[in-house]
Amino acid sequence: MWDDLTAVDPHFAYLGERSKYVRFPLGGIGSGGLAISGSGRLVDWSIRNRPALGTYNGYTHFAIKAVQDGRLLDARVLNGPYDDVPAGGDGMRPAFDGFGHGAMRQSLAGLPHFREARFYGRFPAADLVFADPRFPGAVRLTALSPFIPHRDRDSSMPVAMFAFELVNTTAAPITYTLAGTLGNHGTNSGRHRFVAHDGVSSITLTGDDPDIAEVDRGDLTIATDAGEIEHQDHHYRGQWFDDLTVFWKDFAAPGPLPERRYVAPRATRHMGRLPEHATLAARLTLAAGERRTVRFVISWSFPRGDIAWAHRDKPDSPNPPGATPSWTNYYATQWADSLASARDALRRFDTLSRQTLQFRDAVFGSALPAPLVDAATATLAVLRTATVIRLEGGELWAWEGQHRSAGSCEGSCTHVWNYQQALSQLFPALERSLRDTEWRYNQLPDGGLTFRQKLPLGSGHDVIGPCADGHFGAVIKTYRDWRLSGDTEWLRGLWPGIRRAMEYAWSDANPDRWDPGRTGILWGRQHQTLDMELFGPNSWLSTFYVAALLAAGRMAETLGEPEFAAECAALARRGADFIDTRLFNGAYYHQAIDLGDRGLLEAFDTSRSAGVLAESVLDAYWSAEHGEIKYQFGGGCIADQILGQWQAEVAGLGLFLDAGKVRSALRSVHASNFAERLEAWANPCRVFSYEDEGGLLIATYPEGVRQPVVPAPYAQETWTGIEYASASHMIMHGLVEEGLSILRAVRRRYDGARRNPFSEIECGSYYARSMSAWQLVGAWSGFRADQVDRRFAFDPVGDAAAPLFWSSGHGWGTARFDGTRMTLSVAGGTVDIDTVTMRGVPVPWRLEHSPEPLPEHLPERVGLG
């Protein structure tokens, strides 16, 4: 019936058991949101400025009924089979609810629902087909939120959009009623207001409880632009199961929903701690064989968020008691309330959904292998979740990931967000906001960059000093973002901080003594993303340093500082030569350290604790029993051994290490660290893959290489952010099958039957490091944009004539090469370049614009007069 879905690659058809763990996020960038499960249930209601994974919003749902000649033919909830824990999950109250009390009541598993829900997940949209032989008709749902490259305002709308296509598959007319029920999230007593205006019908829900704190104030709206509607502003008030009991009797009857509205607040608390609910329904009569679409929007507005963690020392410390500051959401500066965003979404439903699906189809229709498309697009879902916040001025701020009810590890952590490559290509203004705030608020007076950003902005610095990968990554990414934007004046404004950051590496004020001798190599104590420190020269962190030296040199040259540029370039050459000659063992790069030299630690056993621990450096790192330094890699083969080289190539700095040695190192990483089955490997750390699953280990020790008794933390784990970065680097250097083998293994782990395909885990769910996967698109297409030189370059894997996706600093679209000329189809934004190359050779090119180009101006703030 729906040919476009039958043609979907089976990789993206989450059918049967593969739908079990699917939770597909809906919401805007930095707006929080919810998720739709593989069975169509609305879950994970993280709309109140903090995660709320595993939760329901009361019994929020959509339902449908069919009536013919005054007789009810059927009525069912638009869900498929129950997909949660049969014994129950997290309850609303500490006892008499949840685990041990049966399937979650809020899931409506106890009401009639569809026998089958077929889920097709192609981010940024999900399609579900509901099927049941007892229901006289067919139903398809397309669920999405706006996600349009370079349109960060529209892509930050706090809305979930639902388009239901109904088909009368019988031989006679049927009247269908499609009803959306919305819970008044987080409240006991609700004030609900129905409004019909300019073709949009809506119910807005606000809390009516006494003494609601400022950070808890807000509202939700359900709205439709259907012509014939019904509404029940309040469900029946009672206790036990009264509300749902009466509602289903009201709905599963031939007539219209009875209208009910309470004016006075609820007198007592619901014993099950459920919120109040409202229902908005669309009624339509379809002739035999006719099909129609009904559109709904669910929106929310909780303008202020509580910075509950503001006064704690570090991410694993408890939040101390006392008053805390708050932030204002960006979306609250654009839409007055949830009604305003709901109306805006319905008014522009066709445009927003078309442009969102245009992005989806451009990526999924390109010449990218399915596992690569899967990894690159599914990980973008992080941006729609509570991992990400947009502050009042539009700045991006983020967690590393999410615990069930709180963010995991605050502060846009630079050594994690270093890996993600999506924003710089798809939403470059948001990526540049990270540069703006880290240079303004993270930099210490001595030039060092702290790696966790405090809120409110400007309220202080993180207690742990600079980390090497995050510090130098900031320099590399600033270079990348400058080349992508072509905005040299923006770079000029950041330059004083960049220069001080480079000089910090050599400074006597640097307590970690990174490179006091100006050798181009890091020697001292180097904090890094494994939450501890490495000591002495190692290729992983020194490649970051060399890449930053190259970037600083080129930026200095452009900004009229030739002497500093020459100094940076000379140090980079010396550092690269040292890595190639002293840190390469004939097969791969490594760390040069004498694990038995206790003296390496003594110079740093002063004021600061070791890594994230409370112990002193000597107490934490020296093992007297084994006579060696702990938490190092030594001669091991680590997946990230030349991560700084990867960063340099992604940023447009090119190769600085020997090409043959780079290829040898990447081949060694695959040969030594990748396993098709992990059942033979011992992993005492966190277990992200196991048994018959495959993955790329962080570190291994080939035969004959000394393994530290206590290696670096997490060494035996598999992190998808590292796996994707390594796979993309392999593909960039011609090791295509090696890279694809890693992708196949990871995506098998996240296939829906084992884990949620749209939430990759590390230190929590929806983990930001996983967005390194977007570089897989660039690795396959060989696309690189340079707006400073006004050039697009393509160097694709395989057939040069295959369709390619591209997104630069100013626009996005698709590209096709006919053997002599490149055609750039512009779906959004602008293209302002002089040159296009294919595999290093300039080629003729032409632009082909979308028939409906995106407007170049932003609409006025909605609903604020």
PDB file of N, CA, C and O in Angstrom, residues 777-838:
ATOM      1  N   VAL A 777      30.445  10.287   6.482  1.00  0.00           N
ATOM      2  CA  VAL A 777      29.895  10.823   5.229  1.00  0.00           C
ATOM      3  C   VAL A 777      30.997  11.524   4.441  1.00  0.00           C
ATOM      4  O   VAL A 777      31.152  11.312   3.233  1.00  0.00           O
ATOM      5  N   GLY A 778      31.776  12.360   5.127  1.00  0.00           N
ATOM      6  CA  GLY A 778      32.883  13.039   4.465  1.00  0.00           C
ATOM      7  C   GLY A 778      33.965  12.079   4.010  1.00  0.00           C
ATOM      8  O   GLY A 778      34.585  12.280   2.954  1.00  0.00           O
ATOM      9  N   ALA A 779      34.208  11.029   4.800  1.00  0.00           N
ATOM     10  CA  ALA A 779      35.217  10.046   4.406  1.00  0.00           C
ATOM     11  C   ALA A 779      34.826   9.345   3.115  1.00  0.00           C
ATOM     12  O   ALA A 779      35.669   9.097   2.252  1.00  0.00           O
ATOM     13  N   TRP A 780      33.550   9.023   2.964  1.00  0.00           N
ATOM     14  CA  TRP A 780      33.106   8.284   1.772  1.00  0.00           C
ATOM     15  C   TRP A 780      33.038   9.199   0.545  1.00  0.00           C
ATOM     16  O   TRP A 780      33.444   8.802  -0.555  1.00  0.00           O
ATOM     17  N   SER A 781      32.522  10.396   0.724  1.00  0.00           N
ATOM     18  CA  SER A 781      32.390  11.306  -0.425  1.00  0.00           C
ATOM     19  C   SER A 781      33.687  12.034  -0.735  1.00  0.00           C
ATOM     20  O   SER A 781      33.854  12.567  -1.828  1.00  0.00           O
ATOM     21  N   GLY A 782      34.600  12.077   0.246  1.00  0.00           N
ATOM     22  CA  GLY A 782      35.812  12.867   0.076  1.00  0.00           C
ATOM     23  C   GLY A 782      35.524  14.341  -0.040  1.00  0.00           C
ATOM     24  O   GLY A 782      36.344  15.104  -0.574  1.00  0.00           O
ATOM     25  N   PHE A 783      34.359  14.777   0.487  1.00  0.00           N
ATOM     26  CA  PHE A 783      33.976  16.186   0.348  1.00  0.00           C
ATOM     27  C   PHE A 783      34.690  17.040   1.384  1.00  0.00           C
ATOM     28  O   PHE A 783      34.770  16.693   2.559  1.00  0.00           O
ATOM     29  N   ARG A 784      35.218  18.155   0.925  1.00  0.00           N
ATOM     30  CA  ARG A 784      35.801  19.147   1.825  1.00  0.00           C
ATOM     31  C   ARG A 784      35.495  20.539   1.269  1.00  0.00           C
ATOM     32  O   ARG A 784      35.724  20.808   0.083  1.00  0.00           O
ATOM     33  N   ALA A 785      34.968  21.393   2.125  1.00  0.00           N
ATOM     34  CA  ALA A 785      34.679  22.773   1.737  1.00  0.00           C
ATOM     35  C   ALA A 785      35.696  23.699   2.372  1.00  0.00           C
ATOM     36  O   ALA A 785      36.075  23.511   3.525  1.00  0.00           O
ATOM     37  N   ASP A 786      36.137  24.667   1.620  1.00  0.00           N
ATOM     38  CA  ASP A 786      37.050  25.689   2.135  1.00  0.00           C
ATOM     39  C   ASP A 786      36.552  27.033   1.627  1.00  0.00           C
ATOM     40  O   ASP A 786      36.772  27.389   0.466  1.00  0.00           O
ATOM     41  N   GLN A 787      35.861  27.771   2.497  1.00  0.00           N
ATOM     42  CA  GLN A 787      35.290  29.047   2.079  1.00  0.00           C
ATOM     43  C   GLN A 787      36.337  30.153   2.064  1.00  0.00           C
ATOM     44  O   GLN A 787      36.099  31.197   1.445  1.00  0.00           O
ATOM     45  N   VAL A 788      37.469  29.939   2.701  1.00  0.00           N
ATOM     46  CA  VAL A 788      38.550  30.921   2.603  1.00  0.00           C
ATOM     47  C   VAL A 788      39.121  30.898   1.190  1.00  0.00           C
ATOM     48  O   VAL A 788      39.311  31.941   0.547  1.00  0.00           O
ATOM     49  N   ASP A 789      39.384  29.693   0.694  1.00  0.00           N
ATOM     50  CA  ASP A 789      39.884  29.541  -0.677  1.00  0.00           C
ATOM     51  C   ASP A 789      38.764  29.428  -1.703  1.00  0.00           C
ATOM     52  O   ASP A 789      39.042  29.275  -2.889  1.00  0.00           O
ATOM     53  N   ARG A 790      37.511  29.436  -1.222  1.00  0.00           N
ATOM     54  CA  ARG A 790      36.330  29.375  -2.090  1.00  0.00           C
ATOM     55  C   ARG A 790      36.383  28.138  -2.992  1.00  0.00           C
ATOM     56  O   ARG A 790      36.326  28.226  -4.212  1.00  0.00           O
ATOM     57  N   ARG A 791      36.465  26.966  -2.321  1.00  0.00           N
ATOM     58  CA  ARG A 791      36.669  25.729  -3.071  1.00  0.00           C
ATOM     59  C   ARG A 791      35.872  24.586  -2.456  1.00  0.00           C
ATOM     60  O   ARG A 791      35.781  24.457  -1.240  1.00  0.00           O
ATOM     61  N   PHE A 792      35.270  23.766  -3.307  1.00  0.00           N
ATOM     62  CA  PHE A 792      34.705  22.477  -2.925  1.00  0.00           C
ATOM     63  C   PHE A 792      35.580  21.391  -3.546  1.00  0.00           C
ATOM     64  O   PHE A 792      35.959  21.496  -4.721  1.00  0.00           O
ATOM     65  N   ALA A 793      35.854  20.355  -2.771  1.00  0.00           N
ATOM     66  CA  ALA A 793      36.641  19.227  -3.282  1.00  0.00           C
ATOM     67  C   ALA A 793      35.895  17.932  -3.000  1.00  0.00           C
ATOM     68  O   ALA A 793      35.320  17.757  -1.919  1.00  0.00           O
ATOM     69  N   PHE A 794      35.894  17.034  -3.974  1.00  0.00           N
ATOM     70  CA  PHE A 794      35.298  15.711  -3.841  1.00  0.00           C
ATOM     71  C   PHE A 794      36.337  14.656  -4.210  1.00  0.00           C
ATOM     72  O   PHE A 794      37.092  14.828  -5.176  1.00  0.00           O
ATOM     73  N   ASP A 795      36.358  13.577  -3.445  1.00  0.00           N
ATOM     74  CA  ASP A 795      37.240  12.450  -3.755  1.00  0.00           C
ATOM     75  C   ASP A 795      36.567  11.180  -3.244  1.00  0.00           C
ATOM     76  O   ASP A 795      36.988  10.577  -2.255  1.00  0.00           O
ATOM     77  N   PRO A 796      35.487  10.765  -3.924  1.00  0.00           N
ATOM     78  CA  PRO A 796      34.648   9.701  -3.367  1.00  0.00           C
ATOM     79  C   PRO A 796      35.271   8.313  -3.478  1.00  0.00           C
ATOM     80  O   PRO A 796      36.096   8.035  -4.339  1.00  0.00           O
ATOM     81  N   VAL A 797      34.825   7.460  -2.565  1.00  0.00           N
ATOM     82  CA  VAL A 797      35.132   6.036  -2.672  1.00  0.00           C
ATOM     83  C   VAL A 797      34.267   5.461  -3.782  1.00  0.00           C
ATOM     84  O   VAL A 797      33.078   5.742  -3.874  1.00  0.00           O
ATOM     85  N   GLY A 798      34.860   4.674  -4.652  1.00  0.00           N
ATOM     86  CA  GLY A 798      34.069   4.009  -5.683  1.00  0.00           C
ATOM     87  C   GLY A 798      33.734   4.918  -6.847  1.00  0.00           C
ATOM     88  O   GLY A 798      34.524   5.781  -7.254  1.00  0.00           O
ATOM     89  N   ASP A 799      32.525   4.754  -7.368  1.00  0.00           N
ATOM     90  CA  ASP A 799      32.082   5.406  -8.595  1.00  0.00           C
ATOM     91  C   ASP A 799      31.975   6.916  -8.418  1.00  0.00           C
ATOM     92  O   ASP A 799      31.199   7.408  -7.596  1.00  0.00           O
ATOM     93  N   ALA A 800      32.716   7.654  -9.223  1.00  0.00           N
ATOM     94  CA  ALA A 800      32.692   9.112  -9.133  1.00  0.00           C
ATOM     95  C   ALA A 800      31.357   9.684  -9.587  1.00  0.00           C
ATOM     96  O   ALA A 800      31.025  10.829  -9.253  1.00  0.00           O
ATOM     97  N   ALA A 801      30.591   8.911 -10.347  1.00  0.00           N
ATOM     98  CA  ALA A 801      29.316   9.413 -10.871  1.00  0.00           C
ATOM     99  C   ALA A 801      28.153   9.166  -9.919  1.00  0.00           C
ATOM    100  O   ALA A 801      27.028   9.583 -10.193  1.00  0.00           O
ATOM    101  N   ALA A 802      28.390   8.505  -8.810  1.00  0.00           N
ATOM    102  CA  ALA A 802      27.315   8.204  -7.866  1.00  0.00           C
ATOM    103  C   ALA A 802      26.864   9.477  -7.157  1.00  0.00           C
ATOM    104  O   ALA A 802      27.659  10.401  -6.948  1.00  0.00           O
ATOM    105  N   PRO A 803      25.590   9.555  -6.765  1.00  0.00           N
ATOM    106  CA  PRO A 803      25.101  10.756  -6.074  1.00  0.00           C
ATOM    107  C   PRO A 803      25.754  10.918  -4.702  1.00  0.00           C
ATOM    108  O   PRO A 803      25.946   9.946  -3.971  1.00  0.00           O
ATOM    109  N   LEU A 804      26.109  12.164  -4.363  1.00  0.00           N
ATOM    110  CA  LEU A 804      26.803  12.465  -3.122  1.00  0.00           C
ATOM    111  C   LEU A 804      26.040  13.530  -2.343  1.00  0.00           C
ATOM    112  O   LEU A 804      25.419  14.412  -2.943  1.00  0.00           O
ATOM    113  N   PHE A 805      26.101  13.434  -1.026  1.00  0.00           N
ATOM    114  CA  PHE A 805      25.556  14.477  -0.161  1.00  0.00           C
ATOM    115  C   PHE A 805      26.681  15.425   0.220  1.00  0.00           C
ATOM    116  O   PHE A 805      27.807  14.996   0.460  1.00  0.00           O
ATOM    117  N   TRP A 806      26.377  16.728   0.307  1.00  0.00           N
ATOM    118  CA  TRP A 806      27.367  17.686   0.782  1.00  0.00           C
ATOM    119  C   TRP A 806      26.680  18.729   1.664  1.00  0.00           C
ATOM    120  O   TRP A 806      25.499  19.022   1.525  1.00  0.00           O
ATOM    121  N   SER A 807      27.429  19.254   2.601  1.00  0.00           N
ATOM    122  CA  SER A 807      26.984  20.381   3.409  1.00  0.00           C
ATOM    123  C   SER A 807      28.219  21.169   3.798  1.00  0.00           C
ATOM    124  O   SER A 807      29.189  20.606   4.305  1.00  0.00           O
ATOM    125  N   SER A 808      28.175  22.461   3.523  1.00  0.00           N
ATOM    126  CA  SER A 808      29.341  23.317   3.768  1.00  0.00           C
ATOM    127  C   SER A 808      28.993  24.365   4.817  1.00  0.00           C
ATOM    128  O   SER A 808      27.972  24.280   5.487  1.00  0.00           O
ATOM    129  N   GLY A 809      29.834  25.378   4.901  1.00  0.00           N
ATOM    130  CA  GLY A 809      29.608  26.437   5.869  1.00  0.00           C
ATOM    131  C   GLY A 809      28.407  27.299   5.576  1.00  0.00           C
ATOM    132  O   GLY A 809      27.945  28.039   6.449  1.00  0.00           O
ATOM    133  N   HIS A 810      27.848  27.239   4.365  1.00  0.00           N
ATOM    134  CA  HIS A 810      26.755  28.144   4.007  1.00  0.00           C
ATOM    135  C   HIS A 810      25.546  27.456   3.398  1.00  0.00           C
ATOM    136  O   HIS A 810      24.484  28.075   3.298  1.00  0.00           O
ATOM    137  N   GLY A 811      25.666  26.231   2.939  1.00  0.00           N
ATOM    138  CA  GLY A 811      24.543  25.591   2.272  1.00  0.00           C
ATOM    139  C   GLY A 811      24.690  24.085   2.261  1.00  0.00           C
ATOM    140  O   GLY A 811      25.660  23.531   2.777  1.00  0.00           O
ATOM    141  N   TRP A 812      23.698  23.426   1.648  1.00  0.00           N
ATOM    142  CA  TRP A 812      23.734  21.965   1.580  1.00  0.00           C
ATOM    143  C   TRP A 812      22.936  21.481   0.385  1.00  0.00           C
ATOM    144  O   TRP A 812      22.120  22.212  -0.183  1.00  0.00           O
ATOM    145  N   GLY A 813      23.183  20.244   0.012  1.00  0.00           N
ATOM    146  CA  GLY A 813      22.462  19.667  -1.105  1.00  0.00           C
ATOM    147  C   GLY A 813      23.091  18.362  -1.548  1.00  0.00           C
ATOM    148  O   GLY A 813      23.694  17.635  -0.755  1.00  0.00           O
ATOM    149  N   THR A 814      22.975  18.083  -2.827  1.00  0.00           N
ATOM    150  CA  THR A 814      23.539  16.866  -3.402  1.00  0.00           C
ATOM    151  C   THR A 814      24.426  17.240  -4.580  1.00  0.00           C
ATOM    152  O   THR A 814      24.344  18.351  -5.119  1.00  0.00           O
ATOM    153  N   ALA A 815      25.262  16.302  -4.968  1.00  0.00           N
ATOM    154  CA  ALA A 815      26.178  16.529  -6.086  1.00  0.00           C
ATOM    155  C   ALA A 815      26.208  15.301  -6.973  1.00  0.00           C
ATOM    156  O   ALA A 815      26.091  14.169  -6.487  1.00  0.00           O
ATOM    157  N   ARG A 816      26.372  15.552  -8.274  1.00  0.00           N
ATOM    158  CA  ARG A 816      26.504  14.438  -9.223  1.00  0.00           C
ATOM    159  C   ARG A 816      27.502  14.829 -10.304  1.00  0.00           C
ATOM    160  O   ARG A 816      27.418  15.929 -10.874  1.00  0.00           O
ATOM    161  N   PHE A 817      28.428  13.926 -10.579  1.00  0.00           N
ATOM    162  CA  PHE A 817      29.481  14.152 -11.573  1.00  0.00           C
ATOM    163  C   PHE A 817      29.189  13.269 -12.783  1.00  0.00           C
ATOM    164  O   PHE A 817      29.012  12.050 -12.644  1.00  0.00           O
ATOM    165  N   ASP A 818      29.118  13.885 -13.961  1.00  0.00           N
ATOM    166  CA  ASP A 818      28.775  13.107 -15.157  1.00  0.00           C
ATOM    167  C   ASP A 818      29.991  12.652 -15.949  1.00  0.00           C
ATOM    168  O   ASP A 818      29.875  12.193 -17.086  1.00  0.00           O
ATOM    169  N   GLY A 819      31.149  12.790 -15.357  1.00  0.00           N
ATOM    170  CA  GLY A 819      32.383  12.411 -16.038  1.00  0.00           C
ATOM    171  C   GLY A 819      33.171  13.593 -16.533  1.00  0.00           C
ATOM    172  O   GLY A 819      34.397  13.519 -16.669  1.00  0.00           O
ATOM    173  N   THR A 820      32.480  14.704 -16.756  1.00  0.00           N
ATOM    174  CA  THR A 820      33.169  15.917 -17.195  1.00  0.00           C
ATOM    175  C   THR A 820      32.778  17.134 -16.361  1.00  0.00           C
ATOM    176  O   THR A 820      33.584  18.037 -16.161  1.00  0.00           O
ATOM    177  N   ARG A 821      31.526  17.144 -15.843  1.00  0.00           N
ATOM    178  CA  ARG A 821      31.045  18.325 -15.131  1.00  0.00           C
ATOM    179  C   ARG A 821      30.336  17.917 -13.845  1.00  0.00           C
ATOM    180  O   ARG A 821      29.639  16.910 -13.795  1.00  0.00           O
ATOM    181  N   MET A 822      30.532  18.732 -12.800  1.00  0.00           N
ATOM    182  CA  MET A 822      29.871  18.512 -11.522  1.00  0.00           C
ATOM    183  C   MET A 822      28.641  19.406 -11.429  1.00  0.00           C
ATOM    184  O   MET A 822      28.719  20.613 -11.690  1.00  0.00           O
ATOM    185  N   THR A 823      27.507  18.810 -11.056  1.00  0.00           N
ATOM    186  CA  THR A 823      26.293  19.570 -10.798  1.00  0.00           C
ATOM    187  C   THR A 823      26.037  19.576  -9.297  1.00  0.00           C
ATOM    188  O   THR A 823      25.913  18.519  -8.676  1.00  0.00           O
ATOM    189  N   LEU A 824      25.980  20.766  -8.734  1.00  0.00           N
ATOM    190  CA  LEU A 824      25.678  20.942  -7.315  1.00  0.00           C
ATOM    191  C   LEU A 824      24.220  21.363  -7.192  1.00  0.00           C
ATOM    192  O   LEU A 824      23.843  22.457  -7.605  1.00  0.00           O
ATOM    193  N   SER A 825      23.401  20.470  -6.648  1.00  0.00           N
ATOM    194  CA  SER A 825      21.997  20.794  -6.398  1.00  0.00           C
ATOM    195  C   SER A 825      21.896  21.372  -5.000  1.00  0.00           C
ATOM    196  O   SER A 825      22.230  20.698  -4.018  1.00  0.00           O
ATOM    197  N   VAL A 826      21.445  22.608  -4.899  1.00  0.00           N
ATOM    198  CA  VAL A 826      21.404  23.319  -3.628  1.00  0.00           C
ATOM    199  C   VAL A 826      20.003  23.196  -3.039  1.00  0.00           C
ATOM    200  O   VAL A 826      19.046  23.741  -3.571  1.00  0.00           O
ATOM    201  N   ALA A 827      19.899  22.476  -1.942  1.00  0.00           N
ATOM    202  CA  ALA A 827      18.608  22.310  -1.282  1.00  0.00           C
ATOM    203  C   ALA A 827      18.319  23.434  -0.298  1.00  0.00           C
ATOM    204  O   ALA A 827      17.165  23.734  -0.012  1.00  0.00           O
ATOM    205  N   GLY A 828      19.356  24.050   0.246  1.00  0.00           N
ATOM    206  CA  GLY A 828      19.174  25.117   1.207  1.00  0.00           C
ATOM    207  C   GLY A 828      20.428  25.939   1.365  1.00  0.00           C
ATOM    208  O   GLY A 828      21.538  25.454   1.131  1.00  0.00           O
ATOM    209  N   GLY A 829      20.270  27.208   1.729  1.00  0.00           N
ATOM    210  CA  GLY A 829      21.414  28.077   1.918  1.00  0.00           C
ATOM    211  C   GLY A 829      21.984  28.556   0.596  1.00  0.00           C
ATOM    212  O   GLY A 829      21.292  28.608  -0.423  1.00  0.00           O
ATOM    213  N   THR A 830      23.255  28.896   0.617  1.00  0.00           N
ATOM    214  CA  THR A 830      23.904  29.465  -0.563  1.00  0.00           C
ATOM    215  C   THR A 830      25.231  28.773  -0.826  1.00  0.00           C
ATOM    216  O   THR A 830      25.812  28.130   0.048  1.00  0.00           O
ATOM    217  N   VAL A 831      25.705  28.916  -2.053  1.00  0.00           N
ATOM    218  CA  VAL A 831      27.027  28.441  -2.457  1.00  0.00           C
ATOM    219  C   VAL A 831      27.770  29.623  -3.055  1.00  0.00           C
ATOM    220  O   VAL A 831      27.285  30.262  -3.996  1.00  0.00           O
ATOM    221  N   ASP A 832      28.942  29.907  -2.502  1.00  0.00           N
ATOM    222  CA  ASP A 832      29.733  31.042  -2.971  1.00  0.00           C
ATOM    223  C   ASP A 832      31.180  30.595  -3.096  1.00  0.00           C
ATOM    224  O   ASP A 832      32.000  30.808  -2.204  1.00  0.00           O
ATOM    225  N   ILE A 833      31.487  29.910  -4.195  1.00  0.00           N
ATOM    226  CA  ILE A 833      32.818  29.343  -4.408  1.00  0.00           C
ATOM    227  C   ILE A 833      33.272  29.665  -5.824  1.00  0.00           C
ATOM    228  O   ILE A 833      32.492  30.092  -6.679  1.00  0.00           O
ATOM    229  N   ASP A 834      34.550  29.425  -6.052  1.00  0.00           N
ATOM    230  CA  ASP A 834      35.118  29.621  -7.385  1.00  0.00           C
ATOM    231  C   ASP A 834      35.505  28.322  -8.067  1.00  0.00           C
ATOM    232  O   ASP A 834      35.517  28.241  -9.296  1.00  0.00           O
ATOM    233  N   THR A 835      35.846  27.312  -7.254  1.00  0.00           N
ATOM    234  CA  THR A 835      36.466  26.105  -7.810  1.00  0.00           C
ATOM    235  C   THR A 835      35.833  24.846  -7.240  1.00  0.00           C
ATOM    236  O   THR A 835      35.502  24.794  -6.049  1.00  0.00           O
ATOM    237  N   VAL A 836      35.667  23.857  -8.096  1.00  0.00           N
ATOM    238  CA  VAL A 836      35.290  22.507  -7.685  1.00  0.00           C
ATOM    239  C   VAL A 836      36.316  21.544  -8.243  1.00  0.00           C
ATOM    240  O   VAL A 836      36.682  21.637  -9.422  1.00  0.00           O
ATOM    241  N   THR A 837      36.802  20.637  -7.387  1.00  0.00           N
ATOM    242  CA  THR A 837      37.736  19.617  -7.870  1.00  0.00           C
ATOM    243  C   THR A 837      37.135  18.233  -7.659  1.00  0.00           C
ATOM    244  O   THR A 837      36.387  17.998  -6.711  1.00  0.00           O
ATOM    245  N   MET A 838      37.468  17.332  -8.555  1.00  0.00           N
ATOM    246  CA  MET A 838      37.119  15.930  -8.430  1.00  0.00           C
ATOM    247  C   MET A 838      38.418  15.142  -8.430  1.00  0.00           C
ATOM    248  O   MET A 838      39.170  15.164  -9.398  1.00  0.00           O
TER     249      MET A 838
END
